CSV table of C-alpha atoms and ligand atoms in Angstrom, one decimal:
chain,number,residue,atom,x,y,z
A,8,MET,CA,-18.8,-75.6,-50.3
A,9,GLU,CA,-20.0,-75.8,-54.0
A,10,GLU,CA,-21.5,-72.9,-55.2
A,11,GLU,CA,-24.8,-75.4,-55.8
A,12,GLN,CA,-25.4,-76.1,-52.5
A,13,LEU,CA,-24.3,-72.5,-50.8
A,14,LYS,CA,-27.4,-71.7,-53.2
A,15,VAL,CA,-29.4,-74.7,-51.7
A,16,ILE,CA,-28.4,-73.8,-48.0
A,17,TRP,CA,-29.5,-69.8,-48.6
A,18,ASN,CA,-32.8,-70.1,-50.0
A,19,LYS,CA,-34.2,-73.4,-47.7
A,20,ARG,CA,-36.9,-71.7,-45.8
A,21,PRO,CA,-36.9,-72.5,-43.2
A,22,ILE,CA,-33.6,-73.4,-42.6
A,23,ILE,CA,-32.4,-75.6,-39.6
A,24,ILE,CA,-29.0,-75.1,-37.9
A,25,SER,CA,-28.1,-76.9,-34.8
A,26,GLY,CA,-24.9,-78.5,-33.0
A,27,PRO,CA,-23.3,-78.4,-29.5
A,28,CYS,CA,-22.9,-74.6,-28.3
A,29,SER,CA,-18.9,-75.7,-28.1
A,30,ALA,CA,-17.0,-77.3,-29.3
A,31,GLU,CA,-15.9,-79.8,-26.7
A,32,THR,CA,-13.8,-82.8,-28.0
A,33,GLU,CA,-13.8,-84.4,-31.6
A,34,HIS,CA,-16.2,-86.9,-30.0
A,35,GLN,CA,-19.4,-85.3,-28.7
A,36,LEU,CA,-18.9,-82.7,-31.5
A,37,VAL,CA,-18.9,-85.9,-34.3
A,38,GLN,CA,-21.3,-88.1,-32.3
A,39,THR,CA,-23.1,-84.6,-32.1
A,40,ALA,CA,-23.0,-84.6,-35.9
A,41,LEU,CA,-23.6,-88.0,-36.3
A,42,GLN,CA,-26.7,-87.9,-34.2
A,43,LEU,CA,-28.2,-85.1,-36.1
A,44,LYS,CA,-27.7,-86.1,-39.8
A,45,ALA,CA,-29.6,-89.4,-38.4
A,46,GLU,CA,-32.4,-87.8,-37.4
A,47,GLY,CA,-32.7,-85.3,-40.6
A,48,GLN,CA,-33.6,-82.5,-39.8
A,49,VAL,CA,-30.6,-80.2,-39.5
A,50,ASP,CA,-29.7,-77.9,-42.8
A,51,VAL,CA,-26.2,-76.8,-41.2
A,52,LEU,CA,-24.0,-78.4,-38.3
A,53,ARG,CA,-23.0,-75.1,-36.0
A,54,ALA,CA,-20.3,-75.5,-33.4
A,55,GLY,CA,-18.7,-72.7,-31.2
A,56,ILE,CA,-14.7,-72.8,-31.0
A,57,TRP,CA,-14.1,-69.1,-29.9
A,58,LYS,CA,-16.7,-68.4,-27.1
A,59,PRO,CA,-16.7,-65.2,-25.9
A,60,ARG,CA,-17.9,-65.7,-22.1
A,61,THR,CA,-18.6,-62.3,-20.0
A,62,ARG,CA,-16.7,-63.5,-16.9
A,63,PRO,CA,-13.5,-64.9,-17.8
A,64,GLY,CA,-12.2,-68.5,-15.7
A,65,ASN,CA,-15.5,-70.2,-18.2
A,66,PHE,CA,-14.5,-71.9,-20.8
A,67,GLU,CA,-13.3,-70.2,-23.7
A,68,GLY,CA,-13.6,-72.6,-26.6
A,69,VAL,CA,-11.5,-75.3,-27.7
A,70,GLY,CA,-9.8,-72.3,-30.6
A,71,SER,CA,-8.3,-73.3,-34.1
A,72,ARG,CA,-7.7,-76.7,-32.8
A,73,GLY,CA,-11.4,-77.3,-33.2
A,74,LEU,CA,-11.5,-76.7,-36.9
A,75,PRO,CA,-9.7,-79.7,-37.9
A,76,TRP,CA,-13.1,-82.0,-35.9
A,77,LEU,CA,-15.2,-79.6,-37.7
A,78,GLN,CA,-14.3,-80.6,-41.4
A,79,THR,CA,-14.1,-84.1,-39.7
A,80,ALA,CA,-17.7,-83.9,-38.5
A,81,LYS,CA,-18.2,-82.0,-41.8
A,82,SER,CA,-16.6,-85.1,-44.4
A,83,LEU,CA,-18.7,-88.1,-42.3
A,84,THR,CA,-22.3,-85.9,-42.4
A,85,GLY,CA,-21.9,-84.1,-45.5
A,86,LEU,CA,-23.7,-80.9,-43.4
A,87,PRO,CA,-21.9,-77.9,-43.8
A,88,LEU,CA,-20.2,-75.4,-41.0
A,89,ALA,CA,-21.7,-72.7,-39.1
A,90,ILE,CA,-19.2,-70.8,-36.5
A,91,GLU,CA,-19.0,-67.9,-34.4
A,92,VAL,CA,-15.8,-65.2,-35.4
A,93,ALA,CA,-15.1,-62.5,-33.6
A,94,THR,CA,-11.6,-61.1,-34.7
A,95,ALA,CA,-10.0,-61.0,-38.4
A,96,LYS,CA,-7.6,-64.0,-37.4
A,97,GLN,CA,-10.7,-66.4,-36.5
A,98,VAL,CA,-12.0,-65.0,-39.8
A,99,GLU,CA,-9.3,-66.0,-41.8
A,100,GLU,CA,-8.2,-69.3,-40.0
A,101,ALA,CA,-12.3,-70.3,-40.7
A,102,LEU,CA,-11.8,-69.0,-44.6
A,103,LYS,CA,-8.9,-71.9,-44.6
A,104,ALA,CA,-11.1,-74.0,-42.6
A,105,ASP,CA,-14.0,-74.2,-45.4
A,106,ILE,CA,-16.2,-73.3,-43.1
A,107,ASP,CA,-19.2,-72.8,-44.9
A,108,MET,CA,-21.4,-70.1,-42.7
A,109,PHE,CA,-20.5,-67.6,-40.1
A,110,TRP,CA,-22.4,-65.7,-37.3
A,111,ILE,CA,-20.8,-63.0,-35.0
A,112,GLY,CA,-22.2,-63.0,-31.4
A,113,ALA,CA,-24.1,-60.6,-29.5
A,114,ARG,CA,-21.2,-59.5,-27.6
A,115,THR,CA,-19.5,-58.5,-30.5
A,116,THR,CA,-22.5,-56.8,-32.3
A,117,ALA,CA,-22.3,-54.4,-29.4
A,118,ASN,CA,-18.8,-53.2,-30.4
A,119,PRO,CA,-18.4,-51.2,-33.3
A,120,PHE,CA,-14.2,-51.5,-33.3
A,121,SER,CA,-14.5,-55.3,-33.2
A,122,VAL,CA,-17.5,-55.1,-36.4
A,123,GLN,CA,-15.7,-53.2,-38.1
A,124,GLU,CA,-12.4,-55.6,-38.1
A,125,LEU,CA,-14.3,-57.7,-39.0
A,126,ALA,CA,-15.9,-56.3,-41.8
A,127,ASN,CA,-12.6,-56.1,-43.4
A,128,ALA,CA,-11.6,-59.5,-42.9
A,129,LEU,CA,-14.7,-60.7,-44.3
A,130,LYS,CA,-14.1,-58.3,-47.9
A,131,GLY,CA,-16.6,-60.2,-50.7
A,132,VAL,CA,-16.6,-63.2,-48.9
A,133,ALA,CA,-19.4,-65.6,-50.9
A,134,ILE,CA,-20.3,-67.5,-47.9
A,135,PRO,CA,-23.4,-66.0,-45.7
A,136,VAL,CA,-22.3,-64.4,-42.4
A,137,TYR,CA,-25.2,-64.0,-39.8
A,138,ILE,CA,-25.5,-61.1,-38.0
A,139,LYS,CA,-26.9,-61.6,-34.0
A,140,ASN,CA,-28.5,-58.5,-32.3
A,141,PRO,CA,-26.6,-57.7,-29.8
A,142,VAL,CA,-26.6,-58.0,-26.5
A,143,ASN,CA,-28.3,-54.3,-25.3
A,144,ALA,CA,-31.8,-53.6,-26.9
A,145,ASP,CA,-30.1,-51.0,-29.5
A,146,MET,CA,-31.6,-51.6,-32.9
A,147,GLU,CA,-28.9,-48.6,-34.2
A,148,LEU,CA,-25.8,-51.1,-33.5
A,149,TRP,CA,-27.7,-53.8,-35.2
A,150,ILE,CA,-28.3,-52.0,-37.8
A,151,GLY,CA,-24.8,-50.6,-37.8
A,152,ALA,CA,-23.1,-53.8,-37.6
A,153,LEU,CA,-25.5,-54.7,-41.1
A,154,GLU,CA,-24.2,-51.7,-42.9
A,155,ARG,CA,-20.4,-52.0,-42.2
A,156,VAL,CA,-20.7,-55.9,-43.2
A,157,SER,CA,-22.9,-54.9,-46.2
A,158,SER,CA,-20.1,-52.0,-47.1
A,159,ALA,CA,-17.8,-54.6,-47.3
A,160,GLY,CA,-19.3,-56.3,-50.6
A,161,VAL,CA,-20.6,-59.5,-48.4
A,162,GLU,CA,-23.9,-60.4,-50.3
A,163,LYS,CA,-25.0,-63.0,-48.8
A,164,ILE,CA,-26.2,-61.0,-45.0
A,165,GLY,CA,-28.7,-62.6,-42.5
A,166,LEU,CA,-30.0,-61.4,-38.9
A,167,ILE,CA,-30.1,-63.6,-35.7
A,168,HIS,CA,-32.4,-62.8,-32.8
A,169,ARG,CA,-30.7,-64.4,-30.3
A,170,GLY,CA,-33.0,-62.2,-27.2
A,171,PHE,CA,-31.8,-59.1,-25.1
A,172,SER,CA,-30.3,-59.1,-21.7
A,173,ALA,CA,-32.0,-57.5,-18.7
A,174,TYR,CA,-31.1,-55.9,-15.0
A,175,GLY,CA,-32.4,-58.8,-12.6
A,176,ASN,CA,-34.5,-61.8,-13.1
A,177,THR,CA,-36.4,-62.6,-16.0
A,178,HIS,CA,-38.1,-65.6,-17.3
A,179,TYR,CA,-36.0,-65.9,-19.9
A,180,ARG,CA,-31.9,-65.3,-20.2
A,181,ASN,CA,-32.4,-62.6,-23.0
A,182,VAL,CA,-35.6,-61.0,-23.5
A,183,PRO,CA,-37.4,-61.4,-26.8
A,184,MET,CA,-38.9,-58.3,-27.2
A,185,TRP,CA,-40.4,-59.3,-30.2
A,186,GLU,CA,-41.4,-56.0,-30.8
A,187,LEU,CA,-38.0,-54.8,-31.9
A,188,ALA,CA,-37.2,-57.8,-34.0
A,189,ILE,CA,-40.5,-57.2,-35.8
A,190,GLU,CA,-39.5,-54.2,-36.7
A,191,MET,CA,-36.0,-55.1,-37.8
A,192,LYS,CA,-37.9,-57.4,-39.9
A,193,ARG,CA,-40.1,-54.8,-41.6
A,194,ARG,CA,-37.0,-52.7,-42.6
A,195,TYR,CA,-35.6,-55.9,-43.8
A,196,GLN,CA,-37.9,-57.8,-45.7
A,197,ASP,CA,-35.0,-59.0,-47.7
A,198,LEU,CA,-32.6,-60.5,-45.8
A,199,PRO,CA,-33.0,-64.5,-43.8
A,200,PHE,CA,-34.3,-63.5,-40.4
A,201,LEU,CA,-33.1,-66.6,-38.1
A,202,VAL,CA,-34.4,-66.6,-34.1
A,203,ASP,CA,-31.9,-68.6,-31.8
A,204,PRO,CA,-34.6,-69.7,-29.4
A,205,SER,CA,-31.4,-71.5,-27.1
A,206,HIS,CA,-30.2,-68.0,-26.1
A,207,ILE,CA,-33.6,-66.5,-25.5
A,208,CYS,CA,-34.4,-69.4,-23.3
A,209,GLY,CA,-31.8,-70.1,-21.4
A,210,ASN,CA,-33.4,-72.9,-20.5
A,211,ARG,CA,-34.6,-76.3,-22.3
A,212,HIS,CA,-38.1,-76.4,-21.3
A,213,LEU,CA,-39.0,-72.9,-22.8
A,214,LEU,CA,-37.7,-73.9,-26.1
A,215,GLN,CA,-40.6,-75.0,-27.4
A,216,GLU,CA,-43.0,-72.6,-26.8
A,217,VAL,CA,-40.3,-69.7,-27.9
A,218,THR,CA,-39.9,-71.7,-31.0
A,219,GLN,CA,-43.3,-71.5,-32.0
A,220,ASN,CA,-43.9,-67.8,-31.3
A,221,ALA,CA,-41.1,-67.6,-33.9
A,222,ILE,CA,-42.4,-70.0,-36.4
A,223,ASP,CA,-45.8,-67.5,-35.6
A,224,LEU,CA,-44.0,-64.2,-36.5
A,225,ASN,CA,-43.1,-65.7,-40.0
A,226,TYR,CA,-38.9,-66.4,-39.0
A,227,ASP,CA,-37.3,-67.9,-41.8
A,228,GLY,CA,-35.4,-70.7,-39.5
A,229,ILE,CA,-33.6,-71.7,-36.3
A,230,ILE,CA,-30.9,-71.9,-35.0
A,231,ILE,CA,-30.7,-74.1,-31.5
A,232,GLU,CA,-28.0,-76.0,-29.7
A,233,SER,CA,-28.0,-79.2,-29.4
A,234,HIS,CA,-25.5,-81.6,-27.6
A,235,ILE,CA,-25.3,-85.3,-26.8
A,236,ASP,CA,-25.1,-85.0,-23.2
A,237,PRO,CA,-26.6,-81.7,-23.0
A,238,ASP,CA,-26.2,-81.8,-18.9
A,239,ASN,CA,-22.8,-82.3,-19.0
A,240,ALA,CA,-22.2,-79.9,-22.0
A,241,TRP,CA,-19.3,-77.0,-21.1
A,242,SER,CA,-21.2,-73.9,-21.9
A,243,ASP,CA,-24.8,-73.1,-21.6
A,244,ALA,CA,-26.0,-76.4,-20.5
A,245,LYS,CA,-29.1,-76.0,-19.0
A,246,GLN,CA,-30.4,-74.6,-22.9
A,247,GLN,CA,-29.3,-77.3,-24.6
A,248,ILE,CA,-30.9,-81.0,-25.7
A,249,THR,CA,-30.5,-83.9,-27.9
A,250,PRO,CA,-30.7,-84.0,-31.4
A,251,ALA,CA,-33.1,-86.5,-30.7
A,252,GLN,CA,-35.2,-83.9,-28.4
A,253,LEU,CA,-34.3,-81.4,-31.1
A,254,THR,CA,-36.6,-84.1,-34.0
A,255,ASP,CA,-39.2,-84.4,-31.2
A,256,LEU,CA,-39.5,-80.6,-30.7
A,257,LEU,CA,-39.4,-79.6,-34.6
A,258,GLN,CA,-42.1,-82.4,-35.0
A,259,LYS,CA,-44.4,-80.7,-32.8
A,260,ILE,CA,-44.2,-77.1,-33.9
A,261,ILE,CA,-47.6,-76.2,-35.9
A,262,TRP,CA,-45.5,-74.6,-39.4
A,263,ARG,CA,-48.0,-72.0,-40.7
A,264,GLN,CA,-48.1,-70.9,-44.0
A,265,ASP,CA,-47.1,-67.1,-44.8
A,266,GLU,CA,-49.0,-66.3,-47.7
A,267,ILE,CA,-52.7,-67.1,-48.2
A,268,THR,CA,-53.9,-68.8,-51.1
A,269,SER,CA,-57.6,-69.5,-50.5
A,270,HIS,CA,-59.4,-66.9,-52.2
A,271,GLU,CA,-62.1,-67.3,-49.8
A,272,LEU,CA,-59.6,-67.2,-46.5
A,273,HIS,CA,-58.4,-64.1,-48.0
A,274,GLU,CA,-61.6,-62.1,-48.2
A,275,LEU,CA,-62.4,-62.6,-44.7
A,276,LEU,CA,-58.9,-61.5,-43.6
A,277,GLU,CA,-59.0,-58.4,-45.9
A,278,ASP,CA,-62.4,-57.8,-44.1
A,279,PHE,CA,-60.9,-57.6,-41.0
A,280,ARG,CA,-58.1,-55.3,-41.5
A,281,GLN,CA,-60.6,-53.0,-43.0
A,282,GLN,CA,-62.1,-53.1,-39.8
A,283,ILE,CA,-59.0,-52.8,-37.8
A,284,ASN,CA,-58.2,-50.0,-40.4
A,285,LYS,CA,-61.2,-48.5,-39.5
A,286,ILE,CA,-60.3,-48.4,-35.4
A,287,ASP,CA,-56.9,-47.7,-36.4
A,288,ASP,CA,-58.2,-44.4,-38.0
A,289,GLU,CA,-60.6,-43.8,-34.7
A,290,VAL,CA,-58.0,-44.2,-32.1
A,291,ILE,CA,-55.5,-41.5,-33.9
A,292,GLN,CA,-58.5,-39.0,-34.3
A,293,LEU,CA,-58.8,-39.8,-30.5
A,294,LEU,CA,-55.4,-39.5,-29.3
A,295,SER,CA,-55.3,-36.2,-31.3
A,296,LYS,CA,-58.2,-34.6,-29.7
A,297,ARG,CA,-56.9,-35.5,-26.2
A,298,MET,CA,-53.9,-33.5,-27.1
A,299,LYS,CA,-55.1,-30.9,-28.1
A,300,LEU,CA,-57.1,-31.1,-24.9
A,301,ALA,CA,-53.6,-31.6,-22.8
A,302,ASP,CA,-52.6,-28.4,-25.0
A,303,GLU,CA,-55.8,-26.2,-23.7
A,304,ILE,CA,-54.4,-27.6,-20.2
A,305,GLY,CA,-50.6,-26.4,-20.8
A,306,HIS,CA,-52.2,-22.6,-21.3
A,307,TYR,CA,-53.8,-22.7,-18.1
A,308,LYS,CA,-51.0,-23.8,-16.1
A,309,LYS,CA,-49.2,-21.5,-17.6
A,310,ASP,CA,-51.3,-18.8,-16.8
A,311,HIS,CA,-51.3,-20.1,-13.3
A,312,ASP,CA,-47.7,-20.9,-13.0
A,313,ILE,CA,-48.4,-24.9,-12.2
A,314,THR,CA,-46.3,-27.9,-12.9
A,315,ILE,CA,-46.4,-30.0,-15.9
A,316,LEU,CA,-46.6,-33.2,-13.8
A,317,GLN,CA,-49.3,-33.8,-11.7
A,318,THR,CA,-48.0,-37.3,-9.7
A,319,LYS,CA,-51.6,-37.5,-8.0
A,320,ARG,CA,-54.0,-36.8,-11.3
A,321,TRP,CA,-51.1,-39.4,-13.0
A,322,ASP,CA,-51.8,-42.1,-10.8
A,323,GLU,CA,-55.9,-41.2,-10.7
A,324,VAL,CA,-55.8,-41.9,-14.7
A,325,LEU,CA,-53.3,-45.3,-14.4
A,326,GLU,CA,-55.8,-46.5,-12.0
A,327,ARG,CA,-59.0,-45.6,-13.7
A,328,VAL,CA,-57.8,-46.9,-17.4
A,329,SER,CA,-56.4,-49.8,-16.0
A,330,HIS,CA,-59.2,-51.1,-14.0
A,331,MET,CA,-60.9,-50.6,-17.1
A,332,GLY,CA,-58.9,-51.9,-18.9
A,333,MET,CA,-59.0,-55.2,-17.2
A,334,GLN,CA,-62.6,-54.8,-17.5
A,335,LEU,CA,-62.8,-55.5,-21.2
A,336,GLY,CA,-59.9,-57.9,-21.4
A,337,LEU,CA,-56.3,-55.8,-22.0
A,338,SER,CA,-53.7,-56.5,-19.8
A,339,LYS,CA,-52.8,-54.4,-17.1
A,340,GLU,CA,-49.0,-54.2,-18.8
A,341,PHE,CA,-50.2,-53.2,-22.5
A,342,VAL,CA,-52.7,-50.4,-20.8
A,343,ILE,CA,-50.1,-49.1,-18.8
A,344,HIS,CA,-47.6,-49.1,-21.3
A,345,TYR,CA,-50.0,-47.5,-23.5
A,346,PHE,CA,-50.9,-44.5,-21.6
A,347,ASN,CA,-47.2,-44.3,-20.1
A,348,ALA,CA,-46.5,-43.4,-23.8
A,349,ILE,CA,-49.6,-41.2,-24.0
A,350,HIS,CA,-48.7,-39.4,-21.3
A,351,MET,CA,-44.9,-39.0,-22.3
A,352,GLU,CA,-46.8,-36.9,-25.8
A,353,SER,CA,-49.1,-35.0,-23.0
A,354,ILE,CA,-46.2,-34.0,-21.4
A,355,LYS,CA,-44.4,-32.8,-24.8
A,356,HIS,CA,-47.4,-30.9,-25.8
A,357,GLN,CA,-47.8,-28.4,-22.6
A,358,ASP,CA,-43.7,-27.9,-22.9
A,359,ALA,CA,-44.2,-27.0,-26.0
A,360,VAL,CA,-47.0,-24.7,-25.1
A,361,MET,CA,-45.5,-23.7,-21.1
A,362,ASN,CA,-42.0,-23.0,-22.7
A,363,ARG,CA,-41.6,-22.5,-26.9
A,364,SER,CA,-44.7,-20.9,-27.4
B,419,LIG,C1,-23.5,-68.6,-28.8
B,419,LIG,O1,-24.1,-68.9,-30.2
B,419,LIG,O2,-23.0,-69.6,-28.4
B,419,LIG,C2,-23.5,-67.7,-28.7
B,419,LIG,C3,-22.4,-67.0,-27.7
B,419,LIG,O3,-24.4,-66.9,-28.7
B,419,LIG,P1,-24.4,-65.0,-28.3
B,419,LIG,O4,-23.7,-64.6,-29.3
B,419,LIG,O5,-26.0,-65.0,-28.9
B,419,LIG,O6,-25.2,-64.7,-26.5
B,420,LIG,MN1,-24.3,-70.7,-26.2
């Protein structure tokens, strides 16, 4: 890709990357690319040729055979190409085949050996490298991967949020845990941050909602799977959509501006923010007061040899606050989560009083 085009792609907001989960046949890949081009919504064509499947026996990608198909798709559509790379050899082959953008998959990000091998192979490449979050909700692994790739001198690094695997049945294939993504965005404000609604949802019916959620959180772009015949896709069939459905989805998205341009709006928002700051101050002061009481209780428990944890009492507290919270318009889930954190801090305080003083 020419430097100028690379710059355009890198800076485009929102950047839209789409294409099949896997390249299956030349026909399927090229037709998907042509349809995407005709729809006119997509900046970059994605396709997996090396597929890290969780279990053996699933379709593991067409491998290097797919590289010339990608070239054909690019020459017919002009769309730059993005693929997943997981080994040094793949990087080498893909660079020779003029791939324009790489992403590191969630299973790879979870393995520092693989990431280091990749980082060494990527030394100084000019093309963008996007790092997906690891499959498990471990920010340090994600950050570690970022540091390894960055230390290899790769300058164009972006992040992709594709959700985190969870045990048992969940609404999503990979739970978004937006709070982790928000924290990552806060820490690395200069890096492009994309969302992958396909792998979060696992099901095309959820895509619209999750993509809107992400746009409302000010993501820089979307990587989303599309296929000419989604139901018969060789991998991730349930979550893929046709290029026409992609257009429909993107047209239904409400795009919001990330800056407040009007002076009046700005003042109004500033006023709300001041009110929120004031309440936050009060919350912190009340929490500190509550912890001081916990310290007092710690002294009492120490003097009378009573355990820190009193399950019945804790039950009572949760019952009381979740009931009250619900009456005041707070979700039970939030109240319990919040009070669990308070309780743990309270236990720490009492432990300090009883065992460390
Ligand atoms: C993919 O993008 O097709 C893929 C395998 O994603 P992930 O690494 O997020 O599972
Ligand atoms: Mn996929």
